[in-house]
Coordinates of C-alpha atoms in Angstrom, one line a residue:
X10 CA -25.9 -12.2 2.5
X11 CA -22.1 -13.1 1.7
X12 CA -21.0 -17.0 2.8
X13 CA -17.7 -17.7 2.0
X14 CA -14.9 -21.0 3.1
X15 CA -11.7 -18.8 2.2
X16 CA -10.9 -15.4 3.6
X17 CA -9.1 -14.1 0.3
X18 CA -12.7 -14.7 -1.3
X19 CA -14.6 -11.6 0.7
X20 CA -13.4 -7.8 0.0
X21 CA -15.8 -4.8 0.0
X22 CA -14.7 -3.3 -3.7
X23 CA -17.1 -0.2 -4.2
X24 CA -16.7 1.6 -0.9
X25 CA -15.6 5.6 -1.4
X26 CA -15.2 8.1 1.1
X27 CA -16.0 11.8 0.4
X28 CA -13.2 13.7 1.6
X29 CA -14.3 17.3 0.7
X30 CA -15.4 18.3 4.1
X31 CA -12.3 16.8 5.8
X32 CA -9.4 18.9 2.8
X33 CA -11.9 21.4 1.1
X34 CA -11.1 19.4 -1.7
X35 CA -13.2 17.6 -4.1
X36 CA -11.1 13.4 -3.2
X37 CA -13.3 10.3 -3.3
X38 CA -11.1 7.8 -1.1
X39 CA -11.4 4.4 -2.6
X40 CA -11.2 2.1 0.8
X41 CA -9.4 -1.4 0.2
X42 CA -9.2 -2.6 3.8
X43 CA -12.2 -4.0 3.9
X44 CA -11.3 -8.0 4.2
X45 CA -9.6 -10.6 6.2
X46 CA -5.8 -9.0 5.4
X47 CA -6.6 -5.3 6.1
X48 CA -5.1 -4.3 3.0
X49 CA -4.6 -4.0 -0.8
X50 CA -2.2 -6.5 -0.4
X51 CA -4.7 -9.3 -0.7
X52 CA -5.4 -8.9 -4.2
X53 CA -1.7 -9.5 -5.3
X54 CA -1.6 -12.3 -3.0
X55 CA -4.1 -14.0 -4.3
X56 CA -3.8 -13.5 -7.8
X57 CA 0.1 -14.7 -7.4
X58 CA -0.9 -17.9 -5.3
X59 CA -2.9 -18.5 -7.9
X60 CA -0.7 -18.1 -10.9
X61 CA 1.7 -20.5 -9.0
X62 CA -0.6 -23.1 -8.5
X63 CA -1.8 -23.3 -12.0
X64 CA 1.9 -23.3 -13.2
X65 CA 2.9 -25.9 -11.0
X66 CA 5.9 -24.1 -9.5
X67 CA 3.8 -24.2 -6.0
X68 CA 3.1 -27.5 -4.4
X69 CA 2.8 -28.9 -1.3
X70 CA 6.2 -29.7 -0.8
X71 CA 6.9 -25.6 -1.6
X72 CA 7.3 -23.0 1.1
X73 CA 6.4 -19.6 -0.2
X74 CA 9.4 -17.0 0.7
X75 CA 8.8 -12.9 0.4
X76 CA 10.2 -10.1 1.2
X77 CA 7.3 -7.3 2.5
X78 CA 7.4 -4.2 5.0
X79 CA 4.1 -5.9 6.3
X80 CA 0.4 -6.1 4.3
X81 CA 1.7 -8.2 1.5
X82 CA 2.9 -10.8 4.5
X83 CA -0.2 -10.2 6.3
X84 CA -2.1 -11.2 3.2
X85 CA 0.4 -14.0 2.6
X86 CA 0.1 -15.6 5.6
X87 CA -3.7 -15.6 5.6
X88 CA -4.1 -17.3 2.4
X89 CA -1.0 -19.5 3.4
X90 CA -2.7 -20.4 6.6
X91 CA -6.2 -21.5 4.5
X92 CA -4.7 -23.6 1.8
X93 CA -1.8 -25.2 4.1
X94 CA 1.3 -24.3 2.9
X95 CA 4.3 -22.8 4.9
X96 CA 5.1 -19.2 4.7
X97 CA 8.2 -17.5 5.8
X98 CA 8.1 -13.5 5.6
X99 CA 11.4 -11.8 5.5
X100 CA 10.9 -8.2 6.8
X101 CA 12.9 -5.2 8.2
X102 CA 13.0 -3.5 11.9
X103 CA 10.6 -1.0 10.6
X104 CA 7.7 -3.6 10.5
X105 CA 5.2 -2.6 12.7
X106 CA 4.8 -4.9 15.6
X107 CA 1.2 -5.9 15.2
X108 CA 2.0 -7.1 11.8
X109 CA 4.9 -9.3 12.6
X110 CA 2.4 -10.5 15.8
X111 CA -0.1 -10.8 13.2
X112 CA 1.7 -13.0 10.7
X113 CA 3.3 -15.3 13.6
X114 CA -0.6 -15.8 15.0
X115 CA -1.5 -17.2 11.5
X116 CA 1.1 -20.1 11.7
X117 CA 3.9 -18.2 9.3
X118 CA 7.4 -17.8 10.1
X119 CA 9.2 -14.3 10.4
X120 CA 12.9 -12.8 9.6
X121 CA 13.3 -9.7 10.6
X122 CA 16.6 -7.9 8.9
X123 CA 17.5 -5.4 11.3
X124 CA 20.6 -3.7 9.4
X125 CA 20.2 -2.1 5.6
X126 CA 22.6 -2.8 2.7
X127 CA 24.9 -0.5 1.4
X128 CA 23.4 0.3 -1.4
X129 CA 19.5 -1.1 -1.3
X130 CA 18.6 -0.4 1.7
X131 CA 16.3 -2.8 3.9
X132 CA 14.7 -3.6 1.1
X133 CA 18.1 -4.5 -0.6
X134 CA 19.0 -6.5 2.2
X135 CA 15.6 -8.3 2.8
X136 CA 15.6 -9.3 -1.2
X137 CA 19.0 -10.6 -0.6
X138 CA 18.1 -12.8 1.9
X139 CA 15.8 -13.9 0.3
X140 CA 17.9 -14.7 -2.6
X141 CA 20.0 -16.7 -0.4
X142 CA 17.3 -19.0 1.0
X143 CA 15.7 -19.6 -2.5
X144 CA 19.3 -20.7 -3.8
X145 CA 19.5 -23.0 -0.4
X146 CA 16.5 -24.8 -0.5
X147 CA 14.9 -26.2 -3.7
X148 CA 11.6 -26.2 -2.1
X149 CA 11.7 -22.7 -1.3
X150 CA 9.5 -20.7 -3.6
X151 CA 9.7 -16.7 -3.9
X152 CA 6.8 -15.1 -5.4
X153 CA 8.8 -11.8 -6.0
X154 CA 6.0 -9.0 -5.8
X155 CA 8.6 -7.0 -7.6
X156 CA 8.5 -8.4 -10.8
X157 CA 5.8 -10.6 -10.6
X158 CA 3.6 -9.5 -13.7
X159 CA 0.4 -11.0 -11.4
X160 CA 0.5 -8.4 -8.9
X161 CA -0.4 -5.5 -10.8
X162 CA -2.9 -7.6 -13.5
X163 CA -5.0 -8.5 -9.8
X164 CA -5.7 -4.7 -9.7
X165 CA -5.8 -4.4 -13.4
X166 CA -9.2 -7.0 -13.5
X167 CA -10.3 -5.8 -10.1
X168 CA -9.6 -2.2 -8.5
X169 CA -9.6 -0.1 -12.2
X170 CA -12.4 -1.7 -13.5
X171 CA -14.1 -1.0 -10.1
X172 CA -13.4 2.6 -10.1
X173 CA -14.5 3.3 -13.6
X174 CA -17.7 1.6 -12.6
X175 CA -18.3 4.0 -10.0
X176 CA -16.8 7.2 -12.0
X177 CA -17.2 6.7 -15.7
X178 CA -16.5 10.3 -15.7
X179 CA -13.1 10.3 -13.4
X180 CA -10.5 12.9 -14.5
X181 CA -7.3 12.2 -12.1
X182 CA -6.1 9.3 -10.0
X183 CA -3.8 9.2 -7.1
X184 CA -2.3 5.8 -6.4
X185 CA 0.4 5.3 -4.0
X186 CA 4.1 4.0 -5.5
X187 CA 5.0 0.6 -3.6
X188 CA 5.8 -2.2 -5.7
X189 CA 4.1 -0.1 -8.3
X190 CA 2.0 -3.0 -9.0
X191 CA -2.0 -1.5 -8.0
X192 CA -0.5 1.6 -10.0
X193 CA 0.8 -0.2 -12.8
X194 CA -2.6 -2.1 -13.1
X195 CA -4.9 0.9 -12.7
X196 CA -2.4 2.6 -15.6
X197 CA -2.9 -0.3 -17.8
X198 CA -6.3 -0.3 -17.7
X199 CA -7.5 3.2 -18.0
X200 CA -4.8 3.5 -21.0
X201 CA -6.0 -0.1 -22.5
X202 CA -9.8 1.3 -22.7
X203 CA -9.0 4.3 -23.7
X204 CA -10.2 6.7 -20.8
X205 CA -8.5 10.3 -20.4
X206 CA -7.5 9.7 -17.0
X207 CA -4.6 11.7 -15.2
X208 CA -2.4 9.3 -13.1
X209 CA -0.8 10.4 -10.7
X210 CA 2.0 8.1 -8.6
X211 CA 2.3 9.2 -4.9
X212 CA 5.9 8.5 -3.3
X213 CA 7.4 9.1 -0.1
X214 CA 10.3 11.5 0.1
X215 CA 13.2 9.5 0.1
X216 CA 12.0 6.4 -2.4
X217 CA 14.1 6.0 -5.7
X218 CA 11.4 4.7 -7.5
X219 CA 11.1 7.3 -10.5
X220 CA 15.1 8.1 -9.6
X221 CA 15.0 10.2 -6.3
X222 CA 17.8 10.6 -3.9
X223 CA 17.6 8.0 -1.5
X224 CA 16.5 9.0 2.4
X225 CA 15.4 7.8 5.1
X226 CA 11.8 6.5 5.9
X227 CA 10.5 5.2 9.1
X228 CA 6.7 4.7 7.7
X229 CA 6.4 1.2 6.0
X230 CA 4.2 0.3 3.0
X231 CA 5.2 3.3 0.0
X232 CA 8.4 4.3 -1.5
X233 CA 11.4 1.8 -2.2
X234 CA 14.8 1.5 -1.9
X235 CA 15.2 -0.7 -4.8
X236 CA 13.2 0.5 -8.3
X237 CA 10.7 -2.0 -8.9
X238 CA 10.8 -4.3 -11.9
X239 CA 7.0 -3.3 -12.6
X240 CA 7.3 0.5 -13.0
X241 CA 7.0 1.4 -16.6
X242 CA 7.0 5.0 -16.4
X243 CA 5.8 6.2 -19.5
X244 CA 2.3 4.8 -18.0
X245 CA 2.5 7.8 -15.0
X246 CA 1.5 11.3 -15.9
X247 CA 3.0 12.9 -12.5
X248 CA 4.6 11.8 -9.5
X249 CA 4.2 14.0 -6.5
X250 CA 6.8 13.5 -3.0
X251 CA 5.5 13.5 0.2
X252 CA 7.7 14.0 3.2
X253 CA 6.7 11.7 6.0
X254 CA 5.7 14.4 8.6
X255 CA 2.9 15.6 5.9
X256 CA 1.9 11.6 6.1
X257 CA 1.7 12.0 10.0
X258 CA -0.5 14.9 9.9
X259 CA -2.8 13.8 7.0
X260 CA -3.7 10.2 8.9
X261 CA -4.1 12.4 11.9
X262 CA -6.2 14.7 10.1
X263 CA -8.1 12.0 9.3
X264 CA -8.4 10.2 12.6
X265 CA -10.3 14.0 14.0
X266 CA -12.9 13.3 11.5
X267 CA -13.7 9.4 12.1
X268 CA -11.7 7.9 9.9
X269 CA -8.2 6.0 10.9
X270 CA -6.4 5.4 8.4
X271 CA -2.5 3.9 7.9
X272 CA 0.5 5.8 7.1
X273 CA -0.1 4.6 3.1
X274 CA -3.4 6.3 3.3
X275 CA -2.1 9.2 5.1
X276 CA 0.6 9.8 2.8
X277 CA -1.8 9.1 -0.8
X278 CA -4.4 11.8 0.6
X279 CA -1.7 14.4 1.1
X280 CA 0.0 14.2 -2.0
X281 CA -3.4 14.4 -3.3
X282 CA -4.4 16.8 -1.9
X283 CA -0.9 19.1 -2.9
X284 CA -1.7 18.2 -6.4
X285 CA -4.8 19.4 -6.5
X286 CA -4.2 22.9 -4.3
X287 CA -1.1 23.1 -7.1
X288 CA -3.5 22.3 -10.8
X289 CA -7.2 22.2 -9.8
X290 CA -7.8 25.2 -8.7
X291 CA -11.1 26.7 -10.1
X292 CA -11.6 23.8 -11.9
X293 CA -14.3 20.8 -11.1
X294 CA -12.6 17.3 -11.3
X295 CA -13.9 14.1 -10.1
X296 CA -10.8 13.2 -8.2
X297 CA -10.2 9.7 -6.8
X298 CA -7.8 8.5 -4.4
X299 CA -6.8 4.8 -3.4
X300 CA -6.5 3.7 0.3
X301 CA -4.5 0.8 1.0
X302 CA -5.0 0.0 4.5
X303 CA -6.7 0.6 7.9
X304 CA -5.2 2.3 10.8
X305 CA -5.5 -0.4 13.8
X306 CA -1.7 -2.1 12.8
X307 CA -0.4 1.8 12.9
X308 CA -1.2 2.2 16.4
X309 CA 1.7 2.3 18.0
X310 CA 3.8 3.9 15.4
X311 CA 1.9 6.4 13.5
X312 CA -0.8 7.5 16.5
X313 CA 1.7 7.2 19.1
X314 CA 3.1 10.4 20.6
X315 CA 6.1 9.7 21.8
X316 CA 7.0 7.6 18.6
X317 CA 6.2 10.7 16.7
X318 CA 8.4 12.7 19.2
X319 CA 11.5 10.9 18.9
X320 CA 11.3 10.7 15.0
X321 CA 9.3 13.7 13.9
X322 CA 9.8 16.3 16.5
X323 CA 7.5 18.1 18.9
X324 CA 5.9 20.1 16.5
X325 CA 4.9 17.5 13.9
X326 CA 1.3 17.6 14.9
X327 CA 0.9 21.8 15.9
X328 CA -1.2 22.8 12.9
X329 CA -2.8 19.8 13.2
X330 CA -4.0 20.3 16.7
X331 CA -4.5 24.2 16.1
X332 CA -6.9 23.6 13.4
X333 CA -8.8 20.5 15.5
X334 CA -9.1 23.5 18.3
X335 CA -10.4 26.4 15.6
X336 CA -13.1 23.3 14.1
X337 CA -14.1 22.8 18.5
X338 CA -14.7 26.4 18.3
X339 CA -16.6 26.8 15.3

């Protein structure tokens, strides 16, 4: 039995999926929505919180200030909401609204930026704003997930040491490239102990996080329009693109077998799965995958038809729904 008097305290840390039967591929799915925040986000919020607060730089007099696309103000506002301190999230249009409902229903306060900079994006402008408030208001605090070294060490002490509990013989893992901080950590770890494990980042098409051409993306949570102070490349053995229409049909994928998933899930499993139809084949690897959310905040974005319609086209979902019919069949 589990009793706990703060919400960032509970998180299920050793539950794996088996995803062979669902991509005829040999992918344990590491599952980190399993707490109060729905995400891996609460790990970095925590761990940053908590950094502040021994540093003095957070008091009571503070109010925290960040700039997220949703989980890490989810997370955020939860912890904000337990230990009493004002929280003010600065997002972008493409913030799903059950997060932004979400965030408002634990007492924080919301900016949505609904027009991109020239050059950075949403994420440019929503880091500029934020800029602008800190240097208004001495009282205003911003964490800066970006940079903050805190962010990735919460997955470095945490989510690695976790996985190589469970596989002590893992020879590839897929993390998805936001912040790059639970990358970063996981990278740090498995080099700093010496394991031989392959790490492989998983962007969305369009991110310039290891220097891609910038494009749109509609699906929050991966891929950046601003590179991350965090990323040190040298720690990433391969980064593999997906385009946003593979995350659709991946999460959906998913869904036909029991499992909903968000669009960072949905975009992790198929760029796993590309890398290993592209450098496994014929050879057995114990393969892990990280999960960084649940499904139920995507459900009127990424499991909405006509949202998919307008963005994706008709089609986006035809193999998807041809292969569901050939498994009815079977």
């Amino acid at each position: 039995m589990s009793i706990i008097t703060a919400p960032q305290d509970f998180h299920v840390e050793d539950l794996f999926v088996d995803l062979g039967a669902v991509l005829d591929r040999s992918l344990y799915l590491k599952c980190e929505g399993f707490n109060f925040a729905g995400s891996v986000k609460l790990k970095a919020a925590a761990e940053m919180i908590a950094a502040a607060e021994r540093s003095g730089r957070l008091t009571r007099d503070s109010v925290i200030v960040e700039s997220s696309s949703g989980n890490l103000g989810i997370a955020l506002s939860i912890i904000a909401a337990h230990k009493g301190y004002r929280f003010i999230c600065v997002t972008d249009s493409r913030c799903n609204l059950t997060t932004r409902r979400m965030m408002e229903s634990l007492g924080s306060q919301v900016h949505t930026i609904t027009e991109p900079d020239a050059d950075g994006g949403f994420l440019g402008a929503r880091i500029a704003y934020v800029r602008d408030m800190v240097a208004s208001d001495p009282n205003c605090l911003w964490l800066n997930q970006y940079a903050n070294v805190n962010n990735w060490k919460a997955h470095y002490r945490r989510t690695a040491p976790a996985i190589a509990t469970q596989f002590p013989d893992l020879d590839v893992l897929f993390v998805g490239a936001g912040t790059t901080g639970t990358l970063m950590g996981c990278a740090r770890y498995f080099r700093d102990e010496g394991l031989p494990v392959r790490i492989v980042a998983v962007d969305s098409a369009g991110s310039v996080t290891f220097g891609g051409a910038p494009g749109p993306r509609m699906i929050p949570g991966l891929g950046t329009s601003v590179r991350p102070d965090l990323l040190v490349e040298s720690l990433v053995d391969d980064v593999v693109y997906v385009q946003e229409a593979d995350t659709i049909r991946a999460c959906h994928r998913l869904a036909r077998h029991g499992f909903l998933f968000g669009g960072s899930t949905g975009t992790v499993v198929s760029g796993a799965r590309a890398w290993l139809d592209e450098n496994a084949a014929g050879r057995d690897l114990i393969s892990v995958a990280i999960s960084p959310d649940l499904g139920e905040r995507y459900l009127d974005t990424v499991y909405q038809e006509n949202w998919l319609r307008d963005i994706y086209g008709e089609d986006v979902l035809a193999a998807e729904l041809e292969n569901a019919g050939a498994r009815s069949n079977d």
